[in-house]
Amino acid sequence: MSLKISIIIPFFYSDGQDVDENKYFSLLSFDKCLSAVFQQKYKNYEVIAVSDNSNQSSIDIAKKYPCKIIKLKKKFGAGYARNKGSSLAKGQILVFLDSDVEIKKDALSIINKNFSSKNSEGSLQGIYSHSPNYKDSSTQYLQSYYCYYMFSETRKDKFTQTVCTSIFAITKKLFKENGGFFFKINDASSEDTEFGFNLIKKGYKIPIGRKLSTIHHNNLGILAFIKKIIRIHKGEMKMYLRNRTMMMKIKQSNYLSVILGIFLMSLMIFLGTINIFYKIPYTKELFILLNIMFILVNTKFIKFLFFSKGFLTAFRSIFYIYFHKFLLVTCIFAGIIEYYIFRSRY
């Protein structure tokens, strides 16, 4: 069976972003994304590229390819852009693809085969490949973090508990019945996670397509790393509060070490803060113990990096593990304060 597939790619690039020769940077990734889509072996598809008020350079790249381009007059956010693209889609299957990922030539064939099966669940979650090596250590850490906790730690699981729009396919009927992506966030943060939680709460299962692998073209300096973590995780915290889905996240076994790491980091921050005003007995010993426990909790992730990327990457990751958990704790409290005190729900 040859199903009509609609590929929806929202994109936003500011005026300061131009095509760069760096392999994993800026608009070049968008070009690679579209190029890979139009090299598919499977041919029964359409491509809808939605400009979320993106710059002209990015629109010029989209014009190089035979895709339908939708131009939004202002920045509405990735959720709104995906919903807009889906409303104009002619396919039975919607494939949501991030603009900085590159799919393999057999990706659409895999999707068609899955949805043509009698056992299809109506959706399919693709994965990030862990093969690329990134020049910047912060980029390598974050990509490895996603690959490990979303996909490597779930390797024994048939179904995912976290939707990620790197590549996510769903029937148009199921997507519409469940209201599409949350669209009141004018940036890309937690709209895909929220949609996944809504599906799971209603009893739907989302299979992981491990053969549906994408390469993520990304390049983050330390400042961009900080901004991305804060944007995503603060948005996630508000989403958990808004939908009362915090327990769904806590119960995810693949994120147990992350939850424990956040708890231990919170204790270290609390201990350090209190000790400024009041000298707690055995502070040094307690701090050493908490750090030992913190490293032990993250040992499996460090081993994953050691065996897949080598000693240097694993060693560097220790700094980012600490820094990431510190930012996570900060985002949790910032999200709670904004949600309850400043009434900022999105």
mmCIF file of C-alpha atoms in Angstrom:
data_model
loop_
_atom_site.group_PDB
_atom_site.id
_atom_site.type_symbol
_atom_site.label_atom_id
_atom_site.label_comp_id
_atom_site.label_asym_id
_atom_site.label_seq_id
_atom_site.Cartn_x
_atom_site.Cartn_y
_atom_site.Cartn_z
ATOM 1 C CA MET A 1 0.000 0.000 0.000
ATOM 2 C CA SER A 2 1.282 3.436 -0.955
ATOM 3 C CA LEU A 3 -0.006 6.038 1.494
ATOM 4 C CA LYS A 4 0.165 9.749 0.808
ATOM 5 C CA ILE A 5 2.613 11.332 3.265
ATOM 6 C CA SER A 6 2.689 15.026 4.145
ATOM 7 C CA ILE A 7 6.001 16.227 5.587
ATOM 8 C CA ILE A 8 5.620 19.388 7.658
ATOM 9 C CA ILE A 9 8.751 21.392 8.452
ATOM 10 C CA PRO A 10 8.397 24.572 10.532
ATOM 11 C CA PHE A 11 11.421 26.858 10.363
ATOM 12 C CA PHE A 12 12.589 30.046 11.989
ATOM 13 C CA TYR A 13 15.917 31.768 11.477
ATOM 14 C CA SER A 14 16.609 35.318 12.570
ATOM 15 C CA ASP A 15 18.203 37.960 10.338
ATOM 16 C CA GLY A 16 21.579 37.382 11.984
ATOM 17 C CA GLN A 17 21.714 33.775 10.792
ATOM 18 C CA ASP A 18 23.203 33.115 7.368
ATOM 19 C CA VAL A 19 24.450 30.043 5.567
ATOM 20 C CA ASP A 20 27.687 28.950 7.196
ATOM 21 C CA GLU A 21 30.357 26.537 6.051
ATOM 22 C CA ASN A 22 30.338 24.813 9.427
ATOM 23 C CA LYS A 23 28.829 21.353 8.959
ATOM 24 C CA TYR A 24 26.460 21.600 11.903
ATOM 25 C CA PHE A 25 25.472 25.226 11.906
ATOM 26 C CA SER A 26 22.651 27.559 10.965
ATOM 27 C CA LEU A 27 20.886 27.550 7.616
ATOM 28 C CA LEU A 28 23.137 24.935 6.116
ATOM 29 C CA SER A 29 21.335 22.420 8.310
ATOM 30 C CA PHE A 30 18.004 23.526 6.824
ATOM 31 C CA ASP A 31 19.395 23.002 3.337
ATOM 32 C CA LYS A 32 20.601 19.525 4.324
ATOM 33 C CA CYS A 33 17.189 18.773 5.819
ATOM 34 C CA LEU A 34 15.315 19.624 2.610
ATOM 35 C CA SER A 35 17.905 17.992 0.369
ATOM 36 C CA ALA A 36 17.554 14.701 2.253
ATOM 37 C CA VAL A 37 13.755 14.839 2.066
ATOM 38 C CA PHE A 38 13.832 15.182 -1.706
ATOM 39 C CA GLN A 39 16.219 12.245 -2.098
ATOM 40 C CA GLN A 40 13.732 9.746 -0.660
ATOM 41 C CA LYS A 41 13.238 6.398 -2.384
ATOM 42 C CA TYR A 42 9.530 6.602 -1.560
ATOM 43 C CA LYS A 43 7.858 9.140 -3.848
ATOM 44 C CA ASN A 44 4.231 9.519 -2.730
ATOM 45 C CA TYR A 45 4.700 12.571 -0.542
ATOM 46 C CA GLU A 46 4.399 16.333 -0.323
ATOM 47 C CA VAL A 47 6.487 18.815 1.646
ATOM 48 C CA ILE A 48 4.993 21.788 3.467
ATOM 49 C CA ALA A 49 7.601 24.222 4.793
ATOM 50 C CA VAL A 50 6.134 26.736 7.250
ATOM 51 C CA SER A 51 8.096 29.941 7.773
ATOM 52 C CA ASP A 52 7.431 31.149 11.327
ATOM 53 C CA ASN A 53 8.274 34.697 10.217
ATOM 54 C CA SER A 54 11.726 33.430 9.282
ATOM 55 C CA ASN A 55 14.351 35.481 7.464
ATOM 56 C CA GLN A 56 14.576 35.801 3.686
ATOM 57 C CA SER A 57 17.717 33.686 3.444
ATOM 58 C CA SER A 58 15.856 30.677 4.844
ATOM 59 C CA ILE A 59 12.886 31.253 2.528
ATOM 60 C CA ASP A 60 15.292 31.397 -0.430
ATOM 61 C CA ILE A 61 16.649 27.992 0.605
ATOM 62 C CA ALA A 62 13.118 26.550 0.743
ATOM 63 C CA LYS A 63 12.443 27.955 -2.741
ATOM 64 C CA LYS A 64 15.269 25.807 -4.131
ATOM 65 C CA TYR A 65 13.071 22.752 -3.572
ATOM 66 C CA PRO A 66 9.589 21.800 -4.858
ATOM 67 C CA CYS A 67 7.819 22.293 -1.556
ATOM 68 C CA LYS A 68 4.792 24.345 -0.610
ATOM 69 C CA ILE A 69 5.914 27.365 1.404
ATOM 70 C CA ILE A 70 3.631 28.967 3.968
ATOM 71 C CA LYS A 71 4.729 32.369 5.267
ATOM 72 C CA LEU A 72 3.412 33.444 8.675
ATOM 73 C CA LYS A 73 3.384 37.227 9.123
ATOM 74 C CA LYS A 74 4.643 37.054 12.700
ATOM 75 C CA LYS A 75 6.341 34.511 14.930
ATOM 76 C CA PHE A 76 3.643 32.280 16.403
ATOM 77 C CA GLY A 77 5.832 29.368 17.552
ATOM 78 C CA ALA A 78 6.589 25.856 16.356
ATOM 79 C CA GLY A 79 3.302 24.381 17.634
ATOM 80 C CA TYR A 80 1.175 26.853 15.705
ATOM 81 C CA ALA A 81 3.351 26.474 12.583
ATOM 82 C CA ARG A 82 2.996 22.680 12.642
ATOM 83 C CA ASN A 83 -0.769 22.941 13.104
ATOM 84 C CA LYS A 84 -0.988 25.394 10.198
ATOM 85 C CA GLY A 85 0.958 23.038 7.955
ATOM 86 C CA SER A 86 -1.181 20.068 8.959
ATOM 87 C CA SER A 87 -4.392 21.981 8.156
ATOM 88 C CA LEU A 88 -3.270 22.236 4.516
ATOM 89 C CA ALA A 89 -1.848 18.715 4.265
ATOM 90 C CA LYS A 90 -3.344 16.350 1.700
ATOM 91 C CA GLY A 91 -1.678 13.212 3.030
ATOM 92 C CA GLN A 92 -3.160 10.466 5.168
ATOM 93 C CA ILE A 93 0.046 10.464 7.217
ATOM 94 C CA LEU A 94 1.618 13.580 8.758
ATOM 95 C CA VAL A 95 5.357 13.599 9.340
ATOM 96 C CA PHE A 96 6.614 16.400 11.573
ATOM 97 C CA LEU A 97 10.266 17.085 10.929
ATOM 98 C CA ASP A 98 12.576 19.598 12.605
ATOM 99 C CA SER A 99 14.412 21.895 10.207
ATOM 100 C CA ASP A 100 17.861 20.942 11.510
ATOM 101 C CA VAL A 101 17.644 17.175 11.049
ATOM 102 C CA GLU A 102 18.621 15.010 8.096
ATOM 103 C CA ILE A 103 16.669 11.837 7.366
ATOM 104 C CA LYS A 104 17.935 8.709 5.612
ATOM 105 C CA LYS A 105 16.825 7.791 2.093
ATOM 106 C CA ASP A 106 14.567 4.991 3.329
ATOM 107 C CA ALA A 107 12.789 7.055 6.023
ATOM 108 C CA LEU A 108 9.482 7.464 4.186
ATOM 109 C CA SER A 109 9.548 3.822 3.076
ATOM 110 C CA ILE A 110 9.822 2.816 6.748
ATOM 111 C CA ILE A 111 6.932 5.118 7.656
ATOM 112 C CA ASN A 112 4.725 3.831 4.838
ATOM 113 C CA LYS A 113 5.436 0.207 5.795
ATOM 114 C CA ASN A 114 4.607 0.899 9.449
ATOM 115 C CA PHE A 115 1.312 2.663 8.777
ATOM 116 C CA SER A 116 0.275 0.132 6.120
ATOM 117 C CA SER A 117 0.527 -2.658 8.692
ATOM 118 C CA LYS A 118 -2.618 -4.000 10.366
ATOM 119 C CA ASN A 119 -0.779 -3.645 13.685
ATOM 120 C CA SER A 120 -0.105 0.085 13.249
ATOM 121 C CA GLU A 121 -0.763 2.152 16.363
ATOM 122 C CA GLY A 122 -1.425 5.281 14.306
ATOM 123 C CA SER A 123 1.840 7.015 15.247
ATOM 124 C CA LEU A 124 5.592 6.437 15.109
ATOM 125 C CA GLN A 125 8.477 8.130 16.944
ATOM 126 C CA GLY A 126 11.821 8.308 15.130
ATOM 127 C CA ILE A 127 15.162 8.581 16.918
ATOM 128 C CA TYR A 128 18.339 10.661 16.889
ATOM 129 C CA SER A 129 21.460 8.955 15.618
ATOM 130 C CA HIS A 130 24.377 9.000 18.051
ATOM 131 C CA SER A 131 26.913 8.519 15.246
ATOM 132 C CA PRO A 132 27.854 12.153 14.492
ATOM 133 C CA ASN A 133 30.715 13.712 16.430
ATOM 134 C CA TYR A 134 30.218 17.380 17.258
ATOM 135 C CA LYS A 135 33.104 19.837 17.520
ATOM 136 C CA ASP A 136 31.684 21.791 20.435
ATOM 137 C CA SER A 137 31.665 19.899 23.732
ATOM 138 C CA SER A 138 28.367 21.437 24.878
ATOM 139 C CA THR A 139 26.677 20.325 21.651
ATOM 140 C CA GLN A 140 28.090 16.818 21.991
ATOM 141 C CA TYR A 141 26.930 16.566 25.593
ATOM 142 C CA LEU A 142 23.376 17.725 24.888
ATOM 143 C CA GLN A 143 22.975 15.499 21.837
ATOM 144 C CA SER A 144 24.323 12.516 23.777
ATOM 145 C CA TYR A 145 21.943 13.361 26.631
ATOM 146 C CA TYR A 146 18.964 13.201 24.264
ATOM 147 C CA CYS A 147 20.193 10.022 22.569
ATOM 148 C CA TYR A 148 20.820 8.265 25.870
ATOM 149 C CA TYR A 149 17.779 9.198 27.936
ATOM 150 C CA MET A 150 15.174 9.196 25.163
ATOM 151 C CA PHE A 151 16.392 6.248 23.099
ATOM 152 C CA SER A 152 19.302 4.230 24.531
ATOM 153 C CA GLU A 153 17.714 3.914 27.973
ATOM 154 C CA THR A 154 14.475 2.811 26.290
ATOM 155 C CA ARG A 155 16.130 0.221 24.010
ATOM 156 C CA LYS A 156 14.152 -2.582 25.672
ATOM 157 C CA ASP A 157 10.891 -0.652 25.274
ATOM 158 C CA LYS A 158 8.651 -0.893 22.241
ATOM 159 C CA PHE A 159 6.845 2.357 23.015
ATOM 160 C CA THR A 160 8.051 5.837 23.890
ATOM 161 C CA GLN A 161 6.722 8.028 26.678
ATOM 162 C CA THR A 162 8.134 11.246 25.223
ATOM 163 C CA VAL A 163 7.278 12.610 21.776
ATOM 164 C CA CYS A 164 10.126 14.410 20.020
ATOM 165 C CA THR A 165 9.508 16.181 16.718
ATOM 166 C CA SER A 166 12.970 15.471 15.358
ATOM 167 C CA ILE A 167 10.844 13.088 13.289
ATOM 168 C CA PHE A 168 7.377 12.072 14.409
ATOM 169 C CA ALA A 169 4.682 10.521 12.229
ATOM 170 C CA ILE A 170 0.956 10.245 12.942
ATOM 171 C CA THR A 171 -2.222 9.694 10.972
ATOM 172 C CA LYS A 172 -3.968 12.912 10.063
ATOM 173 C CA LYS A 173 -7.187 11.553 11.588
ATOM 174 C CA LEU A 174 -5.565 10.810 14.965
ATOM 175 C CA PHE A 175 -3.761 14.164 14.987
ATOM 176 C CA LYS A 176 -6.984 16.114 14.382
ATOM 177 C CA GLU A 177 -8.968 14.078 16.902
ATOM 178 C CA ASN A 178 -6.437 15.032 19.573
ATOM 179 C CA GLY A 179 -6.402 18.741 18.841
ATOM 180 C CA GLY A 180 -2.905 19.083 17.398
ATOM 181 C CA PHE A 181 0.018 20.769 19.146
ATOM 182 C CA PHE A 182 -0.391 23.327 21.916
ATOM 183 C CA PHE A 183 -0.043 26.656 20.093
ATOM 184 C CA LYS A 184 0.064 29.369 22.780
ATOM 185 C CA ILE A 185 3.856 29.180 23.105
ATOM 186 C CA ASN A 186 5.613 31.457 20.623
ATOM 187 C CA ASP A 187 8.791 29.396 20.618
ATOM 188 C CA ALA A 188 9.841 25.753 20.383
ATOM 189 C CA SER A 189 9.898 24.269 23.879
ATOM 190 C CA SER A 190 7.470 21.636 25.168
ATOM 191 C CA GLU A 191 4.649 21.473 22.613
ATOM 192 C CA ASP A 192 5.748 18.042 21.339
ATOM 193 C CA THR A 193 6.137 16.599 24.850
ATOM 194 C CA GLU A 194 2.706 17.949 25.784
ATOM 195 C CA PHE A 195 1.087 16.385 22.717
ATOM 196 C CA GLY A 196 2.709 13.040 23.559
ATOM 197 C CA PHE A 197 1.472 13.150 27.147
ATOM 198 C CA ASN A 198 -2.051 13.912 25.918
ATOM 199 C CA LEU A 199 -1.970 10.878 23.616
ATOM 200 C CA ILE A 200 -0.642 8.595 26.355
ATOM 201 C CA LYS A 201 -3.202 9.840 28.905
ATOM 202 C CA LYS A 202 -5.940 8.859 26.445
ATOM 203 C CA GLY A 203 -4.549 5.340 26.182
ATOM 204 C CA TYR A 204 -2.677 5.585 22.876
ATOM 205 C CA LYS A 205 0.666 3.832 22.432
ATOM 206 C CA ILE A 206 3.501 5.494 20.479
ATOM 207 C CA PRO A 207 5.942 2.952 18.977
ATOM 208 C CA ILE A 208 9.639 3.780 18.673
ATOM 209 C CA GLY A 209 10.919 3.312 15.126
ATOM 210 C CA ARG A 210 14.579 2.563 15.756
ATOM 211 C CA LYS A 211 15.296 2.235 12.039
ATOM 212 C CA LEU A 212 13.825 5.714 11.574
ATOM 213 C CA SER A 213 17.030 7.501 12.511
ATOM 214 C CA THR A 214 17.916 11.159 11.921
ATOM 215 C CA ILE A 215 21.142 13.145 12.064
ATOM 216 C CA HIS A 216 20.799 16.312 14.118
ATOM 217 C CA HIS A 217 22.834 19.171 12.631
ATOM 218 C CA ASN A 218 23.426 21.447 15.567
ATOM 219 C CA ASN A 219 26.137 23.675 16.953
ATOM 220 C CA LEU A 220 25.812 25.261 20.407
ATOM 221 C CA GLY A 221 28.312 27.435 22.176
ATOM 222 C CA ILE A 222 28.042 27.618 25.951
ATOM 223 C CA LEU A 223 25.761 30.694 25.837
ATOM 224 C CA ALA A 224 23.408 29.078 23.303
ATOM 225 C CA PHE A 225 23.484 25.910 25.426
ATOM 226 C CA ILE A 226 22.326 27.869 28.489
ATOM 227 C CA LYS A 227 19.584 29.688 26.566
ATOM 228 C CA LYS A 228 18.262 26.458 25.060
ATOM 229 C CA ILE A 229 18.195 24.606 28.390
ATOM 230 C CA ILE A 230 16.376 27.468 30.126
ATOM 231 C CA ARG A 231 13.866 27.901 27.288
ATOM 232 C CA ILE A 232 12.999 24.206 27.048
ATOM 233 C CA HIS A 233 12.971 23.214 30.704
ATOM 234 C CA LYS A 234 11.238 26.303 32.049
ATOM 235 C CA GLY A 235 8.577 25.754 29.403
ATOM 236 C CA GLU A 236 8.352 22.092 30.389
ATOM 237 C CA MET A 237 7.887 22.983 34.054
ATOM 238 C CA LYS A 238 4.956 25.263 33.204
ATOM 239 C CA MET A 239 3.543 22.514 31.005
ATOM 240 C CA TYR A 240 3.691 19.998 33.892
ATOM 241 C CA LEU A 241 1.910 22.467 36.168
ATOM 242 C CA ARG A 242 -0.647 23.433 33.528
ATOM 243 C CA ASN A 243 -1.591 19.844 32.699
ATOM 244 C CA ARG A 244 -0.738 18.217 36.036
ATOM 245 C CA THR A 245 1.570 15.737 34.313
ATOM 246 C CA MET A 246 4.577 15.951 36.643
ATOM 247 C CA MET A 247 3.990 12.407 37.910
ATOM 248 C CA MET A 248 3.989 11.081 34.342
ATOM 249 C CA LYS A 249 7.530 12.408 33.965
ATOM 250 C CA ILE A 250 8.703 11.174 37.360
ATOM 251 C CA LYS A 251 7.393 7.686 36.603
ATOM 252 C CA GLN A 252 9.426 7.398 33.386
ATOM 253 C CA SER A 253 12.063 4.819 34.297
ATOM 254 C CA ASN A 254 14.517 6.108 31.682
ATOM 255 C CA TYR A 255 14.658 9.478 33.484
ATOM 256 C CA LEU A 256 15.095 8.094 37.014
ATOM 257 C CA SER A 257 18.769 9.085 37.202
ATOM 258 C CA VAL A 258 17.883 12.594 35.978
ATOM 259 C CA ILE A 259 15.237 12.975 38.710
ATOM 260 C CA LEU A 260 17.662 11.715 41.353
ATOM 261 C CA GLY A 261 20.366 14.032 40.008
ATOM 262 C CA ILE A 262 18.025 17.021 40.268
ATOM 263 C CA PHE A 263 17.170 16.043 43.845
ATOM 264 C CA LEU A 264 20.844 15.731 44.843
ATOM 265 C CA MET A 265 21.746 19.000 43.117
ATOM 266 C CA SER A 266 18.896 20.708 44.996
ATOM 267 C CA LEU A 267 20.310 19.398 48.282
ATOM 268 C CA MET A 268 23.797 20.672 47.391
ATOM 269 C CA ILE A 269 22.440 24.122 46.521
ATOM 270 C CA PHE A 270 20.358 24.175 49.711
ATOM 271 C CA LEU A 271 23.320 23.063 51.834
ATOM 272 C CA GLY A 272 25.614 25.674 50.306
ATOM 273 C CA THR A 273 23.057 28.467 50.713
ATOM 274 C CA ILE A 274 22.171 27.656 54.322
ATOM 275 C CA ASN A 275 25.838 27.355 55.227
ATOM 276 C CA ILE A 276 26.389 30.998 54.262
ATOM 277 C CA PHE A 277 24.119 32.111 57.105
ATOM 278 C CA TYR A 278 24.450 29.237 59.547
ATOM 279 C CA LYS A 279 27.374 26.854 59.935
ATOM 280 C CA ILE A 280 25.987 23.336 59.643
ATOM 281 C CA PRO A 281 27.986 20.591 61.394
ATOM 282 C CA TYR A 282 29.859 18.210 59.067
ATOM 283 C CA THR A 283 29.141 20.419 56.049
ATOM 284 C CA LYS A 284 32.267 19.257 54.215
ATOM 285 C CA GLU A 285 31.500 15.588 54.811
ATOM 286 C CA LEU A 286 27.871 16.026 53.721
ATOM 287 C CA PHE A 287 28.924 17.878 50.589
ATOM 288 C CA ILE A 288 31.437 15.144 49.665
ATOM 289 C CA LEU A 289 28.806 12.459 50.237
ATOM 290 C CA LEU A 290 26.264 14.256 48.049
ATOM 291 C CA ASN A 291 28.839 14.604 45.266
ATOM 292 C CA ILE A 292 29.762 10.917 45.444
ATOM 293 C CA MET A 293 26.082 10.006 45.226
ATOM 294 C CA PHE A 294 25.636 12.446 42.330
ATOM 295 C CA ILE A 295 28.464 10.844 40.324
ATOM 296 C CA LEU A 296 27.158 7.350 41.080
ATOM 297 C CA VAL A 297 23.685 8.301 39.856
ATOM 298 C CA ASN A 298 25.185 9.469 36.556
ATOM 299 C CA THR A 299 27.693 6.632 36.141
ATOM 300 C CA LYS A 300 25.685 4.770 33.476
ATOM 301 C CA PHE A 301 25.474 7.888 31.299
ATOM 302 C CA ILE A 302 29.203 8.558 31.688
ATOM 303 C CA LYS A 303 29.945 4.928 30.748
ATOM 304 C CA PHE A 304 27.679 5.297 27.710
ATOM 305 C CA LEU A 305 29.751 8.277 26.580
ATOM 306 C CA PHE A 306 33.050 6.539 27.342
ATOM 307 C CA PHE A 307 32.279 3.488 25.207
ATOM 308 C CA SER A 308 30.617 5.426 22.379
ATOM 309 C CA LYS A 309 32.646 8.648 22.215
ATOM 310 C CA GLY A 310 35.838 8.027 24.171
ATOM 311 C CA PHE A 311 37.490 9.098 27.414
ATOM 312 C CA LEU A 312 37.820 12.824 26.650
ATOM 313 C CA THR A 313 34.119 13.275 25.823
ATOM 314 C CA ALA A 314 33.101 11.295 28.904
ATOM 315 C CA PHE A 315 35.451 13.334 31.106
ATOM 316 C CA ARG A 316 34.206 16.647 29.722
ATOM 317 C CA SER A 317 30.622 15.553 30.247
ATOM 318 C CA ILE A 318 31.052 15.582 34.038
ATOM 319 C CA PHE A 319 31.160 19.385 34.020
ATOM 320 C CA TYR A 320 28.051 19.562 31.808
ATOM 321 C CA ILE A 321 26.178 17.041 33.952
ATOM 322 C CA TYR A 322 26.679 19.262 36.999
ATOM 323 C CA PHE A 323 25.929 22.442 35.064
ATOM 324 C CA HIS A 324 22.873 20.957 33.357
ATOM 325 C CA LYS A 325 21.367 19.772 36.656
ATOM 326 C CA PHE A 326 22.020 23.193 38.187
ATOM 327 C CA LEU A 327 20.145 24.815 35.295
ATOM 328 C CA LEU A 328 17.343 22.266 35.645
ATOM 329 C CA VAL A 329 16.881 23.142 39.331
ATOM 330 C CA THR A 330 16.886 26.832 38.409
ATOM 331 C CA CYS A 331 14.279 26.235 35.677
ATOM 332 C CA ILE A 332 12.022 24.295 38.060
ATOM 333 C CA PHE A 333 11.929 27.133 40.579
ATOM 334 C CA ALA A 334 11.691 29.816 37.872
ATOM 335 C CA GLY A 335 8.804 27.971 36.234
ATOM 336 C CA ILE A 336 6.949 27.617 39.543
ATOM 337 C CA ILE A 337 7.447 31.299 40.407
ATOM 338 C CA GLU A 338 6.343 32.509 36.963
ATOM 339 C CA TYR A 339 3.338 30.168 36.948
ATOM 340 C CA TYR A 340 1.953 30.837 40.413
ATOM 341 C CA ILE A 341 3.190 34.342 41.258
ATOM 342 C CA PHE A 342 3.333 36.128 37.900
ATOM 343 C CA ARG A 343 0.511 34.035 36.392
ATOM 344 C CA SER A 344 2.585 33.299 33.293
ATOM 345 C CA ARG A 345 1.113 29.964 32.238
ATOM 346 C CA TYR A 346 2.888 29.493 28.899
#
